[in-house]
Short mmCIF file of C-alpha atoms and ligand atoms in Angstrom, two decimals:
data_model
loop_
_atom_site.label_atom_id
_atom_site.label_comp_id
_atom_site.label_asym_id
_atom_site.label_seq_id
_atom_site.Cartn_x
_atom_site.Cartn_y
_atom_site.Cartn_z
CA MET M 1 119.03 103.87 64.48
CA LYS M 2 116.42 106.40 63.70
CA ARG M 3 115.31 106.67 60.13
CA THR M 4 113.49 109.66 58.82
CA THR M 5 110.77 109.14 56.30
CA TYR M 6 109.25 111.83 54.11
CA ILE M 7 106.16 109.78 53.29
CA GLY M 8 103.26 110.78 55.45
CA LEU M 9 104.51 114.31 55.90
CA ALA M 10 101.30 116.26 56.14
CA ALA M 11 100.64 118.29 53.01
CA VAL M 12 101.15 121.90 54.03
CA ALA M 13 98.28 124.13 53.25
CA LEU M 14 99.80 126.90 51.14
CA ALA M 15 97.70 129.67 52.59
CA ALA M 16 94.78 130.27 54.74
CA SER M 17 93.74 133.46 53.06
CA PRO M 18 95.83 134.47 50.06
CA ILE M 19 94.47 137.22 47.90
CA HIS M 20 93.75 135.84 44.43
CA ALA M 21 91.43 138.56 43.19
CA LYS M 22 91.08 138.92 39.47
CA THR M 23 92.45 142.48 39.77
CA THR M 24 94.80 143.67 42.49
CA ALA M 25 96.45 147.04 42.87
CA LEU M 26 99.67 147.30 44.93
CA VAL M 27 99.92 150.97 45.93
CA GLY M 28 102.58 153.13 47.44
CA ALA M 29 105.75 150.95 47.51
CA THR M 30 109.11 151.71 45.94
CA ALA M 31 109.19 149.31 42.97
CA ILE M 32 112.67 148.06 42.10
CA ASP M 33 111.97 146.60 38.68
CA GLY M 34 114.96 144.25 38.35
CA THR M 35 116.58 146.05 35.46
CA GLY M 36 118.22 148.84 37.40
CA THR M 37 115.34 151.35 37.73
CA ALA M 38 113.02 152.06 40.53
CA ILE M 39 109.70 153.86 40.88
CA GLU M 40 108.84 155.61 44.16
CA ASP M 41 105.24 155.69 45.40
CA SER M 42 104.38 153.20 42.70
CA VAL M 43 101.17 151.64 41.46
CA ILE M 44 101.30 148.13 40.22
CA ILE M 45 98.10 146.72 38.70
CA VAL M 46 97.77 142.98 38.46
CA ASP M 47 95.14 141.47 36.18
CA ASP M 48 94.51 137.80 35.71
CA GLY M 49 97.92 136.87 36.96
CA ARG M 50 99.87 139.40 34.96
CA ILE M 51 101.22 142.88 35.50
CA SER M 52 98.96 145.11 33.41
CA CYS M 53 100.41 148.46 34.48
CA ILE M 54 103.37 149.64 36.58
CA GLY M 55 104.25 153.33 37.14
CA THR M 56 103.16 156.35 39.13
CA ALA M 57 99.58 157.06 40.14
CA ASP M 58 99.31 159.15 36.99
CA ASP M 59 100.56 156.31 34.80
CA CYS M 60 98.31 153.62 36.25
CA LYS M 61 94.72 154.38 37.19
CA VAL M 62 93.45 151.93 39.83
CA PRO M 63 90.31 150.18 38.45
CA LYS M 64 87.24 150.35 40.68
CA LYS M 65 86.99 146.55 40.82
CA ALA M 66 90.57 146.19 42.09
CA GLU M 67 91.45 144.78 45.53
CA ILE M 68 93.81 147.53 46.83
CA VAL M 69 96.87 146.62 48.94
CA GLN M 70 98.46 149.56 50.64
CA LEU M 71 102.27 149.22 50.67
CA ALA M 72 103.56 152.74 51.52
CA GLY M 73 107.10 152.58 52.99
CA ARG M 74 107.71 149.08 51.57
CA TYR M 75 109.84 147.82 48.68
CA VAL M 76 108.72 145.59 45.83
CA THR M 77 111.07 143.52 43.68
CA PRO M 78 110.54 140.75 41.15
CA GLY M 79 110.47 137.26 42.59
CA LEU M 80 113.88 135.69 43.12
CA ILE M 81 115.20 133.12 40.58
CA ASP M 82 117.50 130.31 41.62
CA SER M 83 119.33 129.25 38.43
CA HIS M 84 120.91 126.18 39.94
CA VAL M 85 118.94 123.69 41.96
CA HIS M 86 118.56 119.87 42.06
CA PHE M 87 115.11 118.40 42.74
CA ALA M 88 116.69 114.99 43.33
CA GLN M 89 118.86 116.09 46.24
CA THR M 90 117.51 116.86 49.69
CA GLY M 91 120.08 119.26 51.23
CA TRP M 92 121.74 116.50 53.25
CA LEU M 93 124.38 113.79 52.88
CA ASP M 94 122.01 111.33 51.18
CA GLY M 95 121.91 111.99 47.46
CA ARG M 96 125.30 112.07 45.82
CA PRO M 97 126.69 108.74 44.59
CA ASP M 98 129.86 110.62 43.58
CA GLY M 99 130.42 112.30 46.88
CA LEU M 100 129.93 111.66 50.62
CA SER M 101 126.70 109.85 51.27
CA ALA M 102 125.47 106.86 53.22
CA PRO M 103 123.22 104.77 51.00
CA ASP M 104 123.15 101.99 53.66
CA ILE M 105 121.35 104.46 55.98
CA TYR M 106 119.64 106.54 53.37
CA PRO M 107 119.15 104.38 50.24
CA TYR M 108 119.06 106.54 47.11
CA HIS M 109 115.92 104.89 45.74
CA GLU M 110 114.05 105.55 49.03
CA THR M 111 115.11 109.18 49.08
CA MET M 112 114.04 109.55 45.42
CA ALA M 113 110.70 107.77 45.97
CA THR M 114 109.79 110.06 48.81
CA LEU M 115 110.79 113.16 46.91
CA ARG M 116 108.76 112.02 43.89
CA ALA M 117 105.75 111.27 46.05
CA ASP M 118 105.45 114.95 46.99
CA PRO M 119 106.06 117.11 43.92
CA GLY M 120 105.11 120.29 45.74
CA ARG M 121 107.75 119.81 48.47
CA TRP M 122 110.52 122.08 47.19
CA HIS M 123 107.99 124.50 45.68
CA ARG M 124 106.63 125.32 49.13
CA ALA M 125 110.21 126.06 50.29
CA TYR M 126 110.87 128.22 47.23
CA LEU M 127 107.73 130.36 47.40
CA CYS M 128 108.08 130.75 51.18
CA SER M 129 111.70 132.00 50.63
CA GLY M 130 110.62 134.42 47.86
CA ILE M 131 111.83 132.28 44.93
CA THR M 132 109.31 132.26 42.05
CA SER M 133 111.36 130.43 39.34
CA VAL M 134 114.04 127.71 39.50
CA PHE M 135 116.30 125.84 37.04
CA ASP M 136 117.07 122.20 37.95
CA VAL M 137 120.38 121.70 36.22
CA GLY M 138 120.87 118.04 36.71
CA GLY M 139 119.17 114.94 38.06
CA ALA M 140 117.51 111.74 36.94
CA ASP M 141 114.85 111.34 34.19
CA TRP M 142 112.11 111.90 36.76
CA SER M 143 113.48 115.32 37.66
CA VAL M 144 112.40 116.37 34.16
CA THR M 145 109.28 114.20 33.66
CA GLY M 146 107.83 114.50 37.14
CA GLU M 147 105.11 116.84 38.16
CA GLN M 148 107.53 119.08 40.12
CA ALA M 149 108.96 120.17 36.72
CA THR M 150 105.96 119.76 34.40
CA ASP M 151 103.07 121.25 36.32
CA THR M 152 104.47 124.54 37.54
CA ASP M 153 102.40 127.18 35.69
CA ARG M 154 100.32 127.73 38.78
CA PRO M 155 100.29 130.07 41.79
CA ASP M 156 101.37 127.46 44.35
CA ARG M 157 104.56 126.46 42.55
CA ALA M 158 107.71 128.17 41.37
CA ARG M 159 108.09 128.15 37.59
CA ALA M 160 110.56 125.31 36.85
CA ARG M 161 112.77 124.21 33.99
CA ALA M 162 114.89 121.02 34.22
CA ALA M 163 117.87 119.60 32.37
CA GLY M 164 117.75 115.95 33.47
CA PRO M 165 120.67 113.50 33.58
CA LEU M 166 124.16 114.84 33.11
CA ILE M 167 126.38 113.79 30.21
CA THR M 168 129.82 113.01 31.56
CA HIS M 169 133.00 111.00 31.23
CA ALA M 170 132.65 110.19 34.98
CA SER M 171 129.50 108.09 34.57
CA GLU M 172 130.91 105.17 36.54
CA TYR M 173 129.00 106.41 39.62
CA ASN M 174 125.79 105.09 37.96
CA GLU M 175 127.00 101.70 39.27
CA ASN M 176 125.64 102.70 42.73
CA TYR M 177 122.16 102.79 41.24
CA VAL M 178 122.53 99.80 38.95
CA ALA M 179 123.87 97.68 41.77
CA GLY M 180 121.03 98.77 43.95
CA GLY M 181 118.49 97.66 41.30
CA HIS M 182 117.42 101.15 40.21
CA PRO M 183 119.09 101.98 36.91
CA GLU M 184 116.16 104.28 36.06
CA LEU M 185 117.38 106.67 38.75
CA ALA M 186 120.91 106.92 37.43
CA PRO M 187 121.90 110.59 37.03
CA PHE M 188 124.61 110.19 34.33
CA LEU M 189 124.71 109.57 30.59
CA PRO M 190 128.01 108.36 29.21
CA PHE M 191 130.38 110.52 27.12
CA ASP M 192 133.01 107.98 26.05
CA THR M 193 132.20 107.90 22.29
CA ASP M 194 130.59 110.34 19.87
CA ASP M 195 127.74 107.87 19.41
CA GLU M 196 127.11 107.94 23.11
CA VAL M 197 126.72 111.73 22.96
CA ARG M 198 124.26 111.44 20.07
CA ALA M 199 122.27 108.89 22.07
CA ALA M 200 122.35 111.05 25.16
CA ILE M 201 120.99 114.06 23.39
CA ALA M 202 118.29 111.98 21.73
CA HIS M 203 117.36 110.70 25.16
CA LEU M 204 117.20 114.20 26.64
CA GLN M 205 114.98 115.32 23.72
CA ALA M 206 112.71 112.25 24.19
CA ILE M 207 112.10 112.98 27.90
CA GLY M 208 111.53 116.69 27.30
CA SER M 209 114.66 118.20 28.88
CA ASN M 210 115.00 121.95 28.75
CA ALA M 211 118.81 121.86 28.37
CA VAL M 212 121.83 119.69 27.73
CA LYS M 213 124.05 119.54 30.83
CA VAL M 214 127.59 118.33 30.68
CA TRP M 215 129.52 117.49 33.83
CA PHE M 216 133.00 118.28 32.55
CA LEU M 217 135.36 117.27 35.35
CA LYS M 218 139.14 117.69 34.82
CA PRO M 219 140.09 114.97 32.27
CA LYS M 220 143.20 112.78 32.49
CA PRO M 221 145.92 114.52 30.36
CA GLU M 222 145.93 111.83 27.73
CA LEU M 223 142.16 112.15 27.24
CA ARG M 224 141.93 115.96 27.23
CA GLU M 225 142.02 116.54 23.48
CA GLU M 226 139.51 113.75 22.76
CA LEU M 227 137.07 114.98 25.43
CA GLU M 228 137.34 118.65 24.46
CA ASN M 229 136.52 117.65 20.86
CA ARG M 230 133.57 115.67 22.09
CA LEU M 231 132.38 118.69 24.08
CA LEU M 232 132.52 120.69 20.83
CA LEU M 233 130.39 118.08 19.16
CA THR M 234 127.97 118.14 22.11
CA GLY M 235 127.56 121.87 21.78
CA LYS M 236 126.86 121.50 18.00
CA LEU M 237 124.31 118.75 18.55
CA ALA M 238 122.65 120.70 21.37
CA ARG M 239 122.27 123.74 19.11
CA GLU M 240 120.80 121.52 16.37
CA ALA M 241 118.35 120.13 18.91
CA GLY M 242 117.42 123.67 20.02
CA LEU M 243 118.61 123.11 23.56
CA PRO M 244 120.96 125.32 25.56
CA LEU M 245 124.28 123.81 26.60
CA ILE M 246 125.02 124.17 30.30
CA VAL M 247 128.31 123.01 31.70
CA HIS M 248 129.81 122.19 35.08
CA ALA M 249 133.43 123.14 34.58
CA THR M 250 135.25 124.48 37.66
CA GLY M 251 138.77 124.37 36.19
CA LEU M 252 139.89 127.28 34.00
CA GLU M 253 140.94 125.08 31.11
CA GLU M 254 137.70 123.02 31.30
CA ALA M 255 135.60 126.21 31.48
CA LYS M 256 137.33 127.61 28.43
CA ALA M 257 136.64 124.36 26.58
CA ALA M 258 133.00 124.73 27.58
CA LEU M 259 132.87 128.31 26.22
CA ARG M 260 134.52 127.24 22.95
CA ALA M 261 131.75 124.60 22.68
CA GLY M 262 129.15 127.39 23.04
CA ALA M 263 128.08 126.95 26.64
CA THR M 264 125.10 129.21 27.43
CA ILE M 265 125.57 128.83 31.21
CA LEU M 266 128.56 127.98 33.37
CA VAL M 267 126.81 126.63 36.45
CA HIS M 268 129.81 127.19 38.77
CA SER M 269 132.64 129.58 39.30
CA VAL M 270 136.10 128.85 37.98
CA ASP M 271 137.77 127.94 41.28
CA ASP M 272 141.24 126.55 40.49
CA LYS M 273 142.93 129.76 39.34
CA PRO M 274 142.18 133.41 38.45
CA VAL M 275 140.35 133.74 35.14
CA ASP M 276 142.38 135.22 32.26
CA ALA M 277 141.67 137.58 29.37
CA GLU M 278 140.94 134.65 26.99
CA PHE M 279 138.28 133.30 29.35
CA LEU M 280 136.65 136.70 29.78
CA ASP M 281 136.70 137.30 26.03
CA LEU M 282 135.03 133.96 25.30
CA LEU M 283 132.44 134.57 28.07
CA LYS M 284 131.59 137.97 26.61
CA VAL M 285 131.54 136.86 22.93
CA ASN M 286 129.15 134.00 23.79
CA ASP M 287 127.11 136.11 26.26
CA THR M 288 127.39 133.13 28.59
CA VAL M 289 125.73 133.31 32.00
CA TYR M 290 128.22 132.89 34.86
CA THR M 291 126.70 131.39 38.03
CA PRO M 292 129.20 131.68 40.90
CA THR M 293 127.69 129.14 43.49
CA ILE M 294 130.05 130.51 46.17
CA VAL M 295 128.60 128.95 49.30
CA VAL M 296 127.89 125.34 48.27
CA GLY M 297 131.39 124.19 49.21
CA GLU M 298 131.03 125.74 52.63
CA GLY M 299 127.73 123.87 53.06
CA TRP M 300 129.54 120.59 52.33
CA LEU M 301 132.22 121.54 54.86
CA ARG M 302 129.72 122.37 57.57
CA ALA M 303 127.87 119.11 56.96
CA MET M 304 131.16 117.15 57.22
CA ALA M 305 132.08 118.96 60.40
CA ALA M 306 128.64 118.28 61.90
CA VAL M 307 128.95 114.51 61.17
CA ALA M 308 132.57 114.30 62.23
CA THR M 309 131.95 115.98 65.54
CA GLY M 310 128.40 114.99 66.14
CA ALA M 311 127.49 118.65 66.74
CA ALA M 312 124.29 119.52 65.03
CA TYR M 313 124.25 122.34 62.52
CA THR M 314 122.09 125.34 63.24
CA ILE M 315 119.67 125.87 60.33
CA ASP M 316 119.77 129.28 58.69
CA ASP M 317 116.08 129.57 57.67
CA PRO M 318 114.66 133.00 58.66
CA GLY M 319 111.38 132.40 56.80
CA LYS M 320 110.65 129.00 58.39
CA CYS M 321 110.58 127.44 54.90
CA VAL M 322 112.61 124.23 55.52
CA ASP M 323 110.35 121.34 56.46
CA ASP M 324 110.60 119.10 59.49
CA ALA M 325 111.73 115.93 57.67
CA ILE M 326 114.81 117.70 56.28
CA ILE M 327 115.56 119.32 59.65
CA GLU M 328 115.28 115.99 61.39
CA ARG M 329 118.01 114.57 59.19
CA ILE M 330 120.27 117.52 59.68
CA VAL M 331 119.97 117.76 63.42
CA THR M 332 120.71 114.06 63.96
CA PRO M 333 124.17 113.80 62.34
CA GLU M 334 125.06 110.96 64.69
CA GLY M 335 122.92 108.84 62.40
CA LEU M 336 125.77 108.84 59.94
CA LYS M 337 128.22 106.92 62.10
CA GLY M 338 129.77 104.97 59.21
CA LEU M 339 130.39 108.18 57.36
CA ALA M 340 131.88 109.78 60.50
CA GLU M 341 134.61 107.13 60.48
CA ARG M 342 135.69 108.30 57.02
CA LEU M 343 135.67 111.93 58.15
CA THR M 344 138.99 111.95 60.03
CA PRO M 345 140.25 115.24 61.41
CA ASP M 346 143.00 115.31 58.78
CA TYR M 347 140.42 114.77 55.99
CA VAL M 348 138.14 117.53 57.25
CA VAL M 349 141.03 119.97 57.66
CA ASP M 350 142.32 119.19 54.17
CA ARG M 351 138.83 119.84 52.75
CA ALA M 352 138.52 123.04 54.77
CA LEU M 353 141.74 124.35 53.36
CA ALA M 354 140.78 123.45 49.82
CA ILE M 355 137.34 124.98 50.10
CA GLY M 356 138.72 128.12 51.69
CA ARG M 357 141.19 128.43 48.84
CA GLU M 358 138.50 127.87 46.24
CA GLN M 359 136.21 130.46 47.83
CA ALA M 360 138.96 133.13 47.70
CA ILE M 361 139.49 132.35 44.01
CA MET M 362 135.74 132.37 43.35
CA GLU M 363 135.37 135.80 44.93
CA HIS M 364 138.28 137.12 42.85
CA ASN M 365 136.79 135.64 39.69
CA LEU M 366 133.32 137.03 40.39
CA ARG M 367 134.85 140.53 40.58
CA ALA M 368 136.83 139.86 37.35
CA VAL M 369 133.74 138.73 35.48
CA ARG M 370 131.72 141.63 36.85
CA ASP M 371 134.43 144.18 35.95
CA ALA M 372 134.57 142.79 32.40
CA GLY M 373 130.78 143.28 32.07
CA GLY M 374 129.95 139.54 32.05
CA ARG M 375 126.45 138.30 32.64
CA ILE M 376 126.08 136.95 36.23
CA ALA M 377 123.13 135.02 37.63
CA VAL M 378 122.39 133.72 41.19
CA GLY M 379 122.44 129.96 41.56
CA THR M 380 122.81 128.12 44.86
CA ASP M 381 123.27 124.41 43.92
CA ALA M 382 120.43 123.76 46.33
CA GLY M 383 120.03 120.13 47.32
CA ASN M 384 123.65 119.72 48.22
CA PRO M 385 124.42 119.28 51.91
CA LEU M 386 123.22 122.29 53.87
CA THR M 387 122.62 124.27 50.68
CA LEU M 388 118.94 124.09 51.44
CA HIS M 389 116.21 124.52 48.87
CA GLY M 390 114.85 128.03 49.30
CA ALA M 391 116.67 129.45 52.29
CA SER M 392 120.16 129.13 50.83
CA ILE M 393 119.51 131.88 48.26
CA TYR M 394 120.02 134.56 51.01
CA TRP M 395 123.37 133.02 51.91
CA GLU M 396 124.49 133.03 48.27
CA MET M 397 123.32 136.59 47.51
CA GLU M 398 125.00 137.87 50.67
CA ALA M 399 128.24 136.07 49.62
CA MET M 400 128.08 137.78 46.20
CA GLN M 401 127.56 141.11 47.89
CA ALA M 402 130.47 140.40 50.30
CA ALA M 403 132.65 139.54 47.31
CA GLY M 404 132.15 143.05 45.93
CA MET M 405 129.00 143.06 43.84
CA PRO M 406 126.88 146.10 44.72
CA PRO M 407 123.47 145.01 46.13
CA GLY M 408 121.60 146.44 43.11
CA GLU M 409 123.54 144.20 40.76
CA VAL M 410 122.97 141.18 43.01
CA ILE M 411 119.23 141.87 42.77
CA GLU M 412 119.49 141.92 38.92
CA ALA M 413 121.54 138.67 39.03
CA ALA M 414 118.74 137.09 41.15
CA THR M 415 115.93 138.27 38.90
CA ILE M 416 116.29 139.31 35.27
CA ALA M 417 119.63 137.56 34.69
CA GLY M 418 118.20 134.32 36.13
CA ALA M 419 115.16 134.61 33.86
CA LYS M 420 117.51 134.99 30.87
CA ALA M 421 119.52 131.99 32.03
CA MET M 422 116.33 129.93 32.11
CA GLY M 423 115.07 131.30 28.82
CA VAL M 424 111.93 132.73 30.51
CA ASP M 425 112.74 136.44 30.50
CA ALA M 426 109.78 137.18 28.20
CA GLU M 427 107.59 135.79 31.04
CA THR M 428 109.23 136.92 34.30
CA GLY M 429 112.36 138.39 35.89
CA SER M 430 111.30 142.06 35.95
CA LEU M 431 108.34 144.19 36.96
CA THR M 432 107.15 144.83 33.44
CA ALA M 433 103.63 145.17 32.04
CA GLY M 434 102.68 141.95 30.31
CA LYS M 435 104.88 139.69 32.44
CA SER M 436 103.65 137.23 35.08
CA ALA M 437 102.98 138.92 38.41
CA ASP M 438 105.80 137.17 40.32
CA LEU M 439 107.01 139.66 43.00
CA LEU M 440 108.01 140.22 46.58
CA VAL M 441 107.34 142.86 49.20
CA MET M 442 109.76 143.72 52.01
CA ALA M 443 110.24 146.36 54.69
CA GLU M 444 113.93 147.22 54.20
CA ASP M 445 115.54 148.59 51.05
CA PRO M 446 117.42 145.73 49.35
CA ARG M 447 119.46 148.20 47.26
CA LYS M 448 121.23 149.09 50.54
CA ASN M 449 121.80 145.47 51.57
CA VAL M 450 120.42 142.22 50.18
CA THR M 451 119.94 140.97 53.72
CA ALA M 452 116.49 142.70 53.22
CA PHE M 453 115.32 139.56 51.47
CA ARG M 454 115.47 137.73 54.76
CA GLN M 455 112.38 139.65 55.95
CA ILE M 456 109.87 139.30 53.13
CA SER M 457 106.34 140.33 54.07
CA HIS M 458 104.49 139.21 50.95
CA VAL M 459 105.05 136.89 47.95
CA MET M 460 103.00 137.10 44.78
CA ARG M 461 103.12 134.23 42.28
CA LYS M 462 101.04 134.48 39.11
CA GLY M 463 98.88 137.17 40.69
CA THR M 464 98.09 135.36 43.96
CA LEU M 465 99.33 137.40 46.90
CA TYR M 466 100.41 135.54 50.03
CA GLU M 467 101.48 136.99 53.30
CA GLN M 468 104.88 135.26 53.97
CA HIS M 469 103.69 133.68 57.20
CA GLU M 470 100.92 131.88 55.22
CA LEU M 471 103.70 130.11 53.28
CA GLN M 472 105.73 128.98 56.28
CA VAL M 473 105.97 125.18 56.49
CA ARG M 474 106.65 124.90 60.23
ZN1 LIG Y 501 124.76 121.46 40.88
#
């Protein structure tokens, strides 16, 4: 059986000739600033990594020393922000002890070790895809303490924040790591007593987490009241610790409990039933960010179908941003023979029906949240099977557009709303003087159709301007 290893993957040179002049002037593009306004024939001056002026030629005089980049006929937007990724998951069926995976073929600790050995790995995929900031909303300790999350204030990485291990009443899956001799990689912190919650939050503070994440699956009926009370306590302790509370709660009742506890982000749609007035009121009162993650279920389904049938999945990666090691795993689904035996036709059909039903409800609920004026951000859940780091953001944005969000609003969800979700909106998320120069250039108007992001010509991160082809990893 063929085993893919990530170790030894050649470091990909980020760019042969990026422009990293001290002062750059981007001249002539339509600048879509991320907050609903646009400037035609714009001038954007970038100084020392920051936008120093944005406006018309009258507003912003181009300094003599500036490197001038002519962009007439093009469109500029802020860099995209993915508010829901997982550094510890590859994008294939190899990283979820709670779901379908094959640790006998892809041992978790080997996958983690290879990911840790190359902290720039996902960042190359992000920048290449136009993503300049990401929020890792759940992983192991190392997903917070590792260089991929701690050394990102630089032009060759996306800005990152990370939540770390998840607090949950379903922590029994940690056994897969403990039994394998790697308890330090366990992704869950227990939630069975109030003291465990206190210990969990102290642990997250000690490792430098940027948020408290609770994985609030549907509780057994006899435990619901106790667990909802513990979630309230978790919210209180998180606020005292100065950390946002982010919650995975896909059931309507669980999502309302999360909102009552003061959740600042719901990292998934409600997918079991249409949201009601009480949910929408709570969401609005808290100003909670709602992250739909519409396509991740379909990614799981496509991965299951590929393994069950042996038919390789076709990678949707227009920017050539997904690296060879990941592609090799995906295009050799026959490697997962043991898993294929579990994926009977009945099982796959049942999952397909469930995922289709959930997607219809998610689309309905996205419209309901939008119509109620709720705050919506783009998050992909990248790292889950076939929800690939970087490239999957186009799929998610297009699904939001198809569900009824106008493209201009999807752009705001993928920029300023994501920055607010991450708590970095003073730094990025819009084309505003004083903010980090994180932006994209494209040929088509994304306000007409967000598919324009599939054809990015340039990416600027912290003032360094790359031609997109310089960022390609294959
Ligand atoms: Zn997730």
